[in-house]
Every structure is written in C-alpha cells, then in structure tokens.
GROMACS .gro file of C-alpha atoms in nm:
model
  383
    1MET     CA    1   7.682  10.386  12.451
    2LYS     CA    2   7.491  10.120  12.277
    3ASN     CA    3   7.388   9.787  12.486
    4THR     CA    4   7.539   9.488  12.327
    5GLU     CA    5   7.638   9.132  12.460
    6SER     CA    6   8.024   9.134  12.568
    7VAL     CA    7   8.264   9.052  12.281
    8SER     CA    8   8.624   8.897  12.334
    9PRO     CA    9   8.895   9.116  12.174
   10GLN     CA   10   8.987   8.967  11.840
   11ILE     CA   11   9.287   8.920  11.629
   12THR     CA   12   9.221   8.912  11.244
   13HIS     CA   13   9.455   8.846  10.973
   14ILE     CA   14   9.422   9.102  10.708
   15PRO     CA   15   9.509   8.910  10.382
   16GLU     CA   16   9.754   9.036  10.079
   17LYS     CA   17   9.426   9.064   9.852
   18PRO     CA   18   9.081   9.172   9.945
   19SER     CA   19   8.806   8.892   9.956
   20PHE     CA   20   8.526   8.909   9.703
   21LEU     CA   21   8.142   8.806   9.714
   22PRO     CA   22   8.183   8.476   9.487
   23HIS     CA   23   7.967   8.609   9.245
   24LEU     CA   24   8.133   8.978   9.251
   25GLN     CA   25   8.484   8.862   9.136
   26PRO     CA   26   8.661   9.053   8.874
   27THR     CA   27   8.671   8.876   8.534
   28VAL     CA   28   8.859   8.923   8.197
   29ASN     CA   29   8.808   8.795   7.855
   30VAL     CA   30   9.011   8.533   7.700
   31LEU     CA   31   9.025   8.361   7.388
   32ALA     CA   32   8.975   7.988   7.387
   33ALA     CA   33   8.913   7.744   7.149
   34VAL     CA   34   8.790   7.336   7.137
   35ILE     CA   35   9.091   7.127   7.050
   36GLU     CA   36   9.145   6.767   7.012
   37PRO     CA   37   9.285   6.557   7.272
   38GLN     CA   38   9.575   6.430   7.121
   39ASP     CA   39   9.669   6.790   7.038
   40ALA     CA   40   9.657   6.915   7.387
   41ASN     CA   41   9.999   6.866   7.503
   42THR     CA   42  10.157   6.996   7.211
   43LEU     CA   43   9.946   7.296   7.209
   44VAL     CA   44   9.999   7.393   7.581
   45ARG     CA   45  10.376   7.342   7.546
   46LYS     CA   46  10.366   7.618   7.245
   47LEU     CA   47  10.123   7.862   7.402
   48ASN     CA   48  10.344   7.854   7.713
   49GLN     CA   49  10.636   7.980   7.517
   50ILE     CA   50  10.464   8.227   7.295
   51ALA     CA   51  10.172   8.338   7.511
   52PRO     CA   52  10.253   8.263   7.857
   53LEU     CA   53   9.967   8.385   8.114
   54GLU     CA   54  10.205   8.583   8.342
   55ASN     CA   55   9.919   8.780   8.501
   56LEU     CA   56   9.695   8.455   8.515
   57ARG     CA   57   9.926   8.174   8.670
   58HIS     CA   58   9.604   8.054   8.890
   59VAL     CA   59   9.409   7.981   8.550
   60LYS     CA   60   9.445   7.656   8.400
   61ARG     CA   61   9.518   7.610   8.022
   62VAL     CA   62   9.279   7.320   7.969
   63ARG     CA   63   8.910   7.305   8.075
   64LYS     CA   64   8.760   6.932   8.028
   65LYS     CA   65   8.388   6.858   8.049
   66CYS     CA   66   8.176   6.604   7.914
   67ILE     CA   67   7.913   6.640   7.619
   68ASP     CA   68   7.661   6.421   7.513
   69GLY     CA   69   7.721   6.047   7.577
   70GLY     CA   70   7.971   6.125   7.839
   71LYS     CA   71   8.228   6.212   7.562
   72PRO     CA   72   8.509   6.467   7.687
   73GLN     CA   73   8.543   6.758   7.514
   74LEU     CA   74   8.890   7.002   7.582
   75SER     CA   75   8.864   7.356   7.549
   76LEU     CA   76   9.205   7.567   7.558
   77LEU     CA   77   9.257   7.898   7.681
   78LEU     CA   78   9.469   8.065   7.390
   79SER     CA   79   9.563   8.426   7.522
   80LEU     CA   80   9.392   8.750   7.660
   81ALA     CA   81   9.089   8.843   7.438
   82VAL     CA   82   9.287   9.176   7.374
   83GLU     CA   83   9.577   9.062   7.260
   84ASN     CA   84   9.650   8.977   6.885
   85ASP     CA   85   9.961   8.777   6.918
   86ALA     CA   86  10.081   8.657   6.568
   87GLY     CA   87  10.231   8.314   6.728
   88VAL     CA   88   9.869   8.220   6.868
   89LEU     CA   89   9.721   8.337   6.499
   90GLU     CA   90   9.944   8.125   6.332
   91LEU     CA   91   9.871   7.818   6.570
   92VAL     CA   92   9.469   7.893   6.544
   93LYS     CA   93   9.526   7.832   6.156
   94SER     CA   94   9.765   7.535   6.134
   95TYR     CA   95   9.517   7.345   6.381
   96GLN     CA   96   9.203   7.490   6.235
   97LEU     CA   97   9.093   7.605   6.541
   98SER     CA   98   8.728   7.766   6.593
   99THR     CA   99   8.763   8.006   6.859
  100PHE     CA  100   8.533   8.188   7.123
  101ILE     CA  101   8.557   8.460   7.380
  102THR     CA  102   8.495   8.349   7.760
  103LYS     CA  103   8.553   8.485   8.084
  104VAL     CA  104   8.795   8.404   8.329
  105CYS     CA  105   8.843   8.507   8.691
  106LYS     CA  106   9.110   8.800   8.723
  107TYR     CA  107   9.273   8.701   9.085
  108ALA     CA  108   9.344   8.371   9.238
  109ALA     CA  109   9.080   8.265   9.479
  110THR     CA  110   9.144   8.344   9.853
  111SER     CA  111   8.890   8.089   9.995
  112LYS     CA  112   8.718   7.766   9.901
  113GLU     CA  113   8.411   7.945   9.828
  114GLU     CA  114   8.569   8.198   9.601
  115TRP     CA  115   8.727   7.874   9.410
  116ASP     CA  116   8.416   7.688   9.362
  117GLU     CA  117   8.265   8.005   9.205
  118GLN     CA  118   8.573   8.055   8.992
  119CYS     CA  119   8.535   7.722   8.838
  120LYS     CA  120   8.212   7.779   8.713
  121LEU     CA  121   8.358   8.005   8.445
  122TRP     CA  122   8.706   7.825   8.391
  123PRO     CA  123   8.912   7.600   8.616
  124THR     CA  124   9.176   7.777   8.843
  125SER     CA  125   9.419   7.675   9.085
  126TYR     CA  126   9.370   7.704   9.476
  127HIS     CA  127   9.643   7.675   9.699
  128PRO     CA  128   9.508   7.773  10.075
  129PRO     CA  129   9.693   8.043  10.223
  130THR     CA  130  10.054   7.921  10.400
  131HIS     CA  131  10.290   8.182  10.557
  132ASN     CA  132  10.638   8.114  10.720
  133ILE     CA  133  10.554   8.394  10.982
  134SER     CA  134  10.499   8.256  11.316
  135GLY     CA  135  10.124   8.334  11.435
  136ILE     CA  136   9.979   8.389  11.094
  137THR     CA  137   9.787   8.099  11.135
  138GLY     CA  138   9.659   8.141  11.470
  139PHE     CA  139   9.757   8.263  11.819
  140SER     CA  140   9.794   8.085  12.168
  141GLU     CA  141   9.600   8.227  12.463
  142GLU     CA  142   9.945   8.327  12.590
  143GLU     CA  143  10.015   8.500  12.243
  144SER     CA  144   9.709   8.668  12.220
  145GLN     CA  145   9.705   8.797  12.595
  146SER     CA  146  10.061   8.957  12.483
  147VAL     CA  147   9.925   9.143  12.187
  148PHE     CA  148   9.618   9.271  12.364
  149GLY     CA  149   9.848   9.388  12.639
  150PHE     CA  150  10.073   9.555  12.367
  151MET     CA  151   9.802   9.707  12.207
  152ARG     CA  152   9.640   9.841  12.515
  153HIS     CA  153   9.969  10.031  12.566
  154THR     CA  154   9.977  10.160  12.233
  155VAL     CA  155   9.598  10.299  12.273
  156ASP     CA  156   9.705  10.449  12.639
  157LEU     CA  157   9.985  10.631  12.420
  158ALA     CA  158   9.775  10.785  12.156
  159THR     CA  159   9.491  10.879  12.415
  160SER     CA  160   9.726  11.001  12.702
  161SER     CA  161   9.710  11.394  12.562
  162VAL     CA  162   9.446  11.580  12.734
  163GLY     CA  163   9.176  11.690  12.466
  164GLN     CA  164   9.417  11.540  12.190
  165VAL     CA  165   9.393  11.193  12.025
  166VAL     CA  166   9.691  11.131  11.802
  167ASN     CA  167   9.847  10.799  11.638
  168ALA     CA  168  10.094  10.590  11.846
  169ALA     CA  169  10.362  10.351  11.749
  170VAL     CA  170  10.550  10.037  11.989
  171ILE     CA  171  10.804   9.832  11.827
  172VAL     CA  172  10.831   9.526  12.018
  173ASP     CA  173  11.138   9.267  11.988
  174SER     CA  174  10.919   8.946  11.941
  175SER     CA  175  11.223   8.707  12.047
  176THR     CA  176  11.244   8.897  12.409
  177ASN     CA  177  10.882   9.052  12.434
  178GLN     CA  178  11.043   9.365  12.509
  179VAL     CA  179  10.953   9.705  12.413
  180ILE     CA  180  11.223   9.867  12.233
  181ALA     CA  181  11.083  10.197  12.090
  182SER     CA  182  10.768  10.375  12.125
  183ALA     CA  183  10.636  10.733  12.019
  184CYS     CA  184  10.343  10.945  11.918
  185ASP     CA  185  10.272  11.179  11.644
  186GLN     CA  186  10.515  11.486  11.618
  187VAL     CA  187  10.392  11.628  11.312
  188ILE     CA  188  10.265  11.934  11.490
  189SER     CA  189  10.498  12.071  11.752
  190SER     CA  190  10.281  12.152  12.070
  191PRO     CA  191  10.382  12.131  12.459
  192SER     CA  192  10.094  11.891  12.493
  193LEU     CA  193  10.241  11.627  12.266
  194ALA     CA  194  10.616  11.719  12.364
  195ASN     CA  195  10.628  11.429  12.654
  196GLU     CA  196  10.442  11.155  12.460
  197VAL     CA  197  10.763  10.904  12.406
  198SER     CA  198  10.887  10.661  12.610
  199LYS     CA  199  11.198  10.515  12.396
  200GLU     CA  200  11.242  10.186  12.616
  201GLY     CA  201  11.080   9.962  12.805
  202ILE     CA  202  10.953   9.615  12.902
  203CYS     CA  203  10.626   9.428  12.883
  204SER     CA  204  10.546   9.366  13.254
  205ASN     CA  205  10.251   9.567  13.352
  206TYR     CA  206  10.069   9.578  13.026
  207LEU     CA  207   9.852   9.277  13.063
  208GLU     CA  208   9.512   9.360  13.196
  209ASN     CA  209   9.174   9.187  13.310
  210LEU     CA  210   9.018   9.161  12.986
  211ASN     CA  211   8.676   9.014  13.164
  212GLN     CA  212   8.455   9.375  13.143
  213GLN     CA  213   8.402   9.374  12.781
  214THR     CA  214   8.152   9.579  12.607
  215LEU     CA  215   8.114   9.703  12.234
  216LEU     CA  216   8.377   9.652  11.973
  217LEU     CA  217   8.483   9.950  11.830
  218ASP     CA  218   8.404   9.901  11.485
  219GLY     CA  219   8.392  10.246  11.336
  220SER     CA  220   8.163  10.389  11.649
  221ILE     CA  221   8.418  10.666  11.676
  222GLU     CA  222   8.245  10.847  11.382
  223GLU     CA  223   8.087  11.088  11.637
  224SER     CA  224   8.404  11.199  11.761
  225LYS     CA  225   8.563  11.280  11.418
  226HIS     CA  226   8.713  11.614  11.480
  227ILE     CA  227   8.855  11.472  11.772
  228ILE     CA  228   9.088  11.238  11.557
  229ASN     CA  229   9.181  11.518  11.288
  230ASN     CA  230   9.563  11.531  11.452
  231VAL     CA  231   9.622  11.169  11.393
  232ALA     CA  232   9.875  11.212  11.119
  233CYS     CA  233   9.830  10.890  10.915
  234VAL     CA  234   9.433  10.957  10.895
  235HIS     CA  235   9.512  11.310  10.770
  236PRO     CA  236   9.879  11.291  10.608
  237TRP     CA  237   9.801  11.648  10.426
  238ARG     CA  238   9.660  11.818  10.741
  239TRP     CA  239   9.992  11.967  10.814
  240ALA     CA  240   9.983  12.200  10.494
  241LEU     CA  241   9.675  12.348  10.612
  242GLN     CA  242   9.786  12.435  10.964
  243SER     CA  243   9.856  12.800  11.057
  244PHE     CA  244  10.015  12.771  11.375
  245GLY     CA  245  10.283  12.589  11.534
  246CYS     CA  246  10.594  12.419  11.379
  247CYS     CA  247  10.488  12.137  11.110
  248ARG     CA  248  10.724  11.851  11.090
  249PRO     CA  249  10.497  11.654  10.813
  250LEU     CA  250  10.703  11.322  10.797
  251ARG     CA  251  10.721  11.296  11.203
  252HIS     CA  252  10.430  11.033  11.191
  253ALA     CA  253  10.453  10.814  11.496
  254ALA     CA  254  10.600  10.500  11.331
  255ILE     CA  255  10.849  10.703  11.158
  256VAL     CA  256  10.947  10.859  11.478
  257ALA     CA  257  10.961  10.491  11.661
  258ILE     CA  258  11.193  10.346  11.398
  259GLU     CA  259  11.433  10.664  11.464
  260TYR     CA  260  11.423  10.596  11.842
  261SER     CA  261  11.480  10.198  11.748
  262ALA     CA  262  11.791  10.319  11.562
  263ALA     CA  263  11.928  10.552  11.808
  264ARG     CA  264  11.863  10.270  12.077
  265ASP     CA  265  12.075  10.004  11.851
  266ARG     CA  266  12.369  10.268  11.825
  267GLN     CA  267  12.366  10.324  12.169
  268LEU     CA  268  12.371   9.935  12.250
  269PHE     CA  269  12.631   9.838  11.981
  270PRO     CA  270  12.850  10.137  11.960
  271ASP     CA  271  13.158   9.946  11.815
  272TYR     CA  272  12.936   9.723  11.544
  273LYS     CA  273  12.795   9.832  11.223
  274ALA     CA  274  12.417   9.678  11.159
  275LEU     CA  275  12.466   9.343  10.952
  276SER     CA  276  12.229   9.188  10.726
  277PRO     CA  277  12.083   8.863  10.829
  278LEU     CA  278  12.334   8.683  10.586
  279LYS     CA  279  12.612   8.840  10.693
  280ARG     CA  280  12.511   8.758  11.048
  281GLN     CA  281  12.457   8.388  10.967
  282LYS     CA  282  12.801   8.352  10.821
  283ILE     CA  283  12.965   8.489  11.144
  284GLU     CA  284  12.756   8.298  11.367
  285GLU     CA  285  12.864   7.979  11.197
  286SER     CA  286  13.246   8.113  11.213
  287ASP     CA  287  13.464   8.074  11.495
  288SER     CA  288  13.320   8.358  11.739
  289GLN     CA  289  13.660   8.376  11.911
  290SER     CA  290  13.878   8.415  11.625
  291ASN     CA  291  13.666   8.708  11.505
  292GLY     CA  292  13.726   8.868  11.807
  293HIS     CA  293  13.362   8.901  11.923
  294SER     CA  294  13.046   8.686  11.988
  295SER     CA  295  12.762   8.655  11.759
  296GLU     CA  296  12.530   8.805  12.069
  297SER     CA  297  12.684   9.171  12.027
  298LEU     CA  298  12.611   9.186  11.668
  299ARG     CA  299  12.375   9.482  11.636
  300PRO     CA  300  12.048   9.454  11.497
  301TYR     CA  301  12.005   9.484  11.154
  302LEU     CA  302  11.718   9.762  11.157
  303CYS     CA  303  11.383   9.615  11.275
  304THR     CA  304  11.441   9.262  11.153
  305GLY     CA  305  11.225   9.003  11.339
  306CYS     CA  306  11.017   9.274  11.520
  307ASP     CA  307  10.655   9.376  11.555
  308ILE     CA  308  10.492   9.711  11.567
  309TYR     CA  309  10.176   9.816  11.706
  310LEU     CA  310   9.989  10.139  11.602
  311ALA     CA  311   9.652  10.271  11.724
  312TRP     CA  312   9.557  10.362  11.342
  313GLU     CA  313   9.623  10.192  11.054
  314PRO     CA  314   9.942  10.343  10.880
  315CYS     CA  315   9.943  10.589  10.575
  316ALA     CA  316  10.116  10.473  10.258
  317MET     CA  317  10.472  10.641  10.385
  318CYS     CA  318  10.467  10.480  10.708
  319ALA     CA  319  10.346  10.117  10.557
  320MET     CA  320  10.648  10.159  10.305
  321ALA     CA  321  10.893  10.276  10.581
  322LEU     CA  322  10.820   9.956  10.748
  323VAL     CA  323  10.916   9.749  10.466
  324HIS     CA  324  11.235   9.912  10.446
  325GLN     CA  325  11.260   9.829  10.809
  326ARG     CA  326  11.202   9.468  10.784
  327VAL     CA  327  10.955   9.432  11.041
  328ARG     CA  328  10.796   9.089  11.104
  329ARG     CA  329  10.446   9.213  11.171
  330ILE     CA  330  10.202   9.485  11.202
  331PHE     CA  331   9.909   9.499  11.436
  332PHE     CA  332   9.668   9.822  11.439
  333SER     CA  333   9.361   9.885  11.635
  334SER     CA  334   9.155  10.098  11.422
  335PRO     CA  335   9.126  10.097  11.037
  336ASN     CA  336   9.187  10.422  10.852
  337SER     CA  337   8.938  10.463  10.549
  338ASN     CA  338   9.106  10.821  10.462
  339ALA     CA  339   9.435  10.687  10.390
  340GLY     CA  340   9.512  10.352  10.525
  341ALA     CA  341   9.757  10.134  10.308
  342LEU     CA  342   9.702   9.819  10.450
  343GLY     CA  343   9.362   9.710  10.375
  344SER     CA  344   9.129  10.020  10.385
  345VAL     CA  345   9.238  10.201  10.081
  346HIS     CA  346   9.568  10.034   9.975
  347ARG     CA  347   9.709   9.697  10.035
  348LEU     CA  348  10.083   9.737  10.030
  349GLN     CA  349  10.130   9.395  10.199
  350GLY     CA  350   9.999   9.242   9.869
  351GLU     CA  351  10.248   9.421   9.638
  352ARG     CA  352  10.445   9.160   9.486
  353SER     CA  353  10.742   9.369   9.361
  354LEU     CA  354  10.871   9.477   9.712
  355ASN     CA  355  11.148   9.317   9.868
  356HIS     CA  356  11.013   9.206  10.185
  357HIS     CA  357  10.660   9.134  10.291
  358TYR     CA  358  10.520   9.154  10.662
  359ALA     CA  359  10.206   8.998  10.828
  360VAL     CA  360   9.905   9.227  10.899
  361PHE     CA  361   9.655   9.219  11.174
  362GLY     CA  362   9.380   9.433  11.301
  363VAL     CA  363   9.343   9.410  11.648
  364VAL     CA  364   8.980   9.505  11.784
  365LEU     CA  365   8.963   9.579  12.156
  366PRO     CA  366   8.684   9.622  12.370
  367GLU     CA  367   8.497   9.971  12.322
  368ASP     CA  368   8.604  10.057  12.698
  369VAL     CA  369   8.954  10.037  12.612
  370PHE     CA  370   8.976  10.263  12.288
  371ARG     CA  371   8.658  10.427  12.207
  372ASN     CA  372   8.559  10.533  12.580
  373LYS     CA  373   8.927  10.686  12.573
  374VAL     CA  374   8.836  10.893  12.246
  375LEU     CA  375   8.530  11.030  12.414
  376ASP     CA  376   8.739  11.114  12.734
  377ALA     CA  377   8.972  11.308  12.505
  378LYS     CA  378   8.655  11.488  12.342
  379THR     CA  379   8.488  11.574  12.722
  380ALA     CA  380   8.864  11.704  12.810
  381GLY     CA  381   8.891  11.910  12.524
  382SER     CA  382   8.576  12.067  12.565
  383GLY     CA  383   8.582  12.099  12.942
   0.00000   0.00000   0.00000
C-alpha cells in the first residue's frame, strides 16, 4: 500500500457531457460571410428560417470585431460547410456575399475556461450549469455524511461474500432517508451469493467515523482484476462464457433492487395502483375524504424521488432501467472503464432524447473502505 497523506472522502458531480481541454475542443467547419451592418437583422431572420443551427444552438450567428481605425466588421454564420442549401446560396447571390470557411466549436462550453477558448474561434453562448435537483450544486456536511454512510453500506454488500466481489445496489427514499431495497448481482447462481440481499432497512448505523483515511481508490484495484470478474456491470457478457451454474444474465444488482422495490410497494400498498406524479398531484389537490383515501396512502410511482447507490458504475442496461424508474440521483464508488454508461464509456445522462434525466455522482471513499475490502476478498479466495 502506498503511503500518502490522508484525503477526505469526495462527492463529484459527473456532468452530462465530458469536459475537454480548452485547446482540444472538437470543431466543425461552417460557411460564413462578411456582411454590411444594415443587413444583419434581415439576414439573421431569414437564415433562422431556412438554415437553423439545430446542433449548434450555442454558436452565435454574428461575429463582431474591429478592424483598422476601430471600424466594426460583422461576419455572419450561414450554414454548415458540408451543406449546400439552395436557400442559403440564393441569399449569398442576392446580397453578393463573399463567403469563407471557418471553424466553430461543436459542443457548448461546460466551463468558463472552455468558453473563453471557444470565443477565440467564433462567439458562443455560455450558461453556467444550473439544475433543479437538490444537492447538485453542493452537499451540506449532514448530507455528505449520509451519502458516505449509504455508500459504505453498499460497498459492504459488494464485498461481503468470501472470495467474491460483485456489484451491489441500495435504493434510498431521499424524503425519509430510508433504505427501501438492496441487492447484489445474481447473474450466476451460487450458494455464496444466495444471501447477499436485504430487501428493506433504515439508515441508522451506517454512518461511521471517517477520520482514519488513507489512499483514495482511484483505480488502485488494478492488481486484483481477476477478483472483480464477477461484477456483472463490469463484465456484462461474462455469463456467456460460463460453463457452470445457472446463468441469469439480466439479474444485475440494480435490476434486482428495482424488482425488490416494486415488491415492497405492492406489499405496502396492496389496494392502490401506482400513480404518475401528475395524477398524484390532482388527487392531493382534491378533497381526500371525498375520494375515500388520503394522499399518504398512495403507492409510489416507480422509484420517483429515490436515490440509488452502486458499488460500481452501471452498464447501459442498468442505467437505462434507472431512467425508466425515474430515480433522482445515482451515486457510484468505482468507475467502470469496461462498460460504464455514466461517464467512463458512455454518458447516458446527457442523452437529451430521453424523457427523464437523473444527476450522477462519483463517490470516492478512502482506500481502507473499498480497496482493502477487495484485497481481503482476494486473500480469502486464495486461502
């Protein structure tokens, strides 16, 4: 084990799009032209109709710069260079524009530094990230301790089987801070993994003393790669290579936890159907007595408002299942460079075509919480 200074646990927001070094931002070629100031409004209005910049909404149409003697010069972005739009060509001809090819940044800036660099090529808009999800812009000390406590519990589940390390999922009702479902991978059926699940629980004893902290995880499990071969999200196709046991390829930890959460809801609310947030709001606004039941007795709609904790970054299947479940936030402890869908390989939380989006956080615990548990499993498995 390396000797380093103690570092506090960390919670890091994983944004919808990756950050680029300012000088390495992807660019696209566009067709532009120098225009007369009096024609600017008319040309912009026409171009917005015939050649809207659907995939470059962050790029401004007009660039203004001063030339000799401080005289302003306006340049207008016409279209992508690869396009040959008849309407654009007609404008060029009508206004006798002299066109040229230039570059603009392909993606909107995610930081002030990126934005400054983008504007050196062509002006873009920059909107500091804002989110309506509580906790996205920072965590109080109490919230942080709660997150670390739930993550410790998740890691305990993932490493509790002798000689085995799997993925674990813990679903938490954020309004009550209670665990409503937890599960481990069940892809390969074996006695050692049969008792890894606790369907319900309350966060009461998970918060531990975090003072004795050493090296952060940060990829230092490389030396024990063969121990994590059974982590379903890290090796989603490993089941196809198994020649023993009963393979259930869809039984990843997150999927099983979702199943247990649904079973819990059916047991607690046997007489009521799950209602969407809109229908729930209508009932809450109506007279509860006239409806024959109170709003408190309504069955939750999937996992709306819940957080989920995972030992390992989920694969695409699990990440998409959590979209359908309407979870509020996802926390994971270890990145998944092989098949991770929330930052390592893909970035599903940035797919704008989806009808639900959650916030994603990486939670880095001290080495003695995770890495040592993996090494303990390695020692136990070889003993």
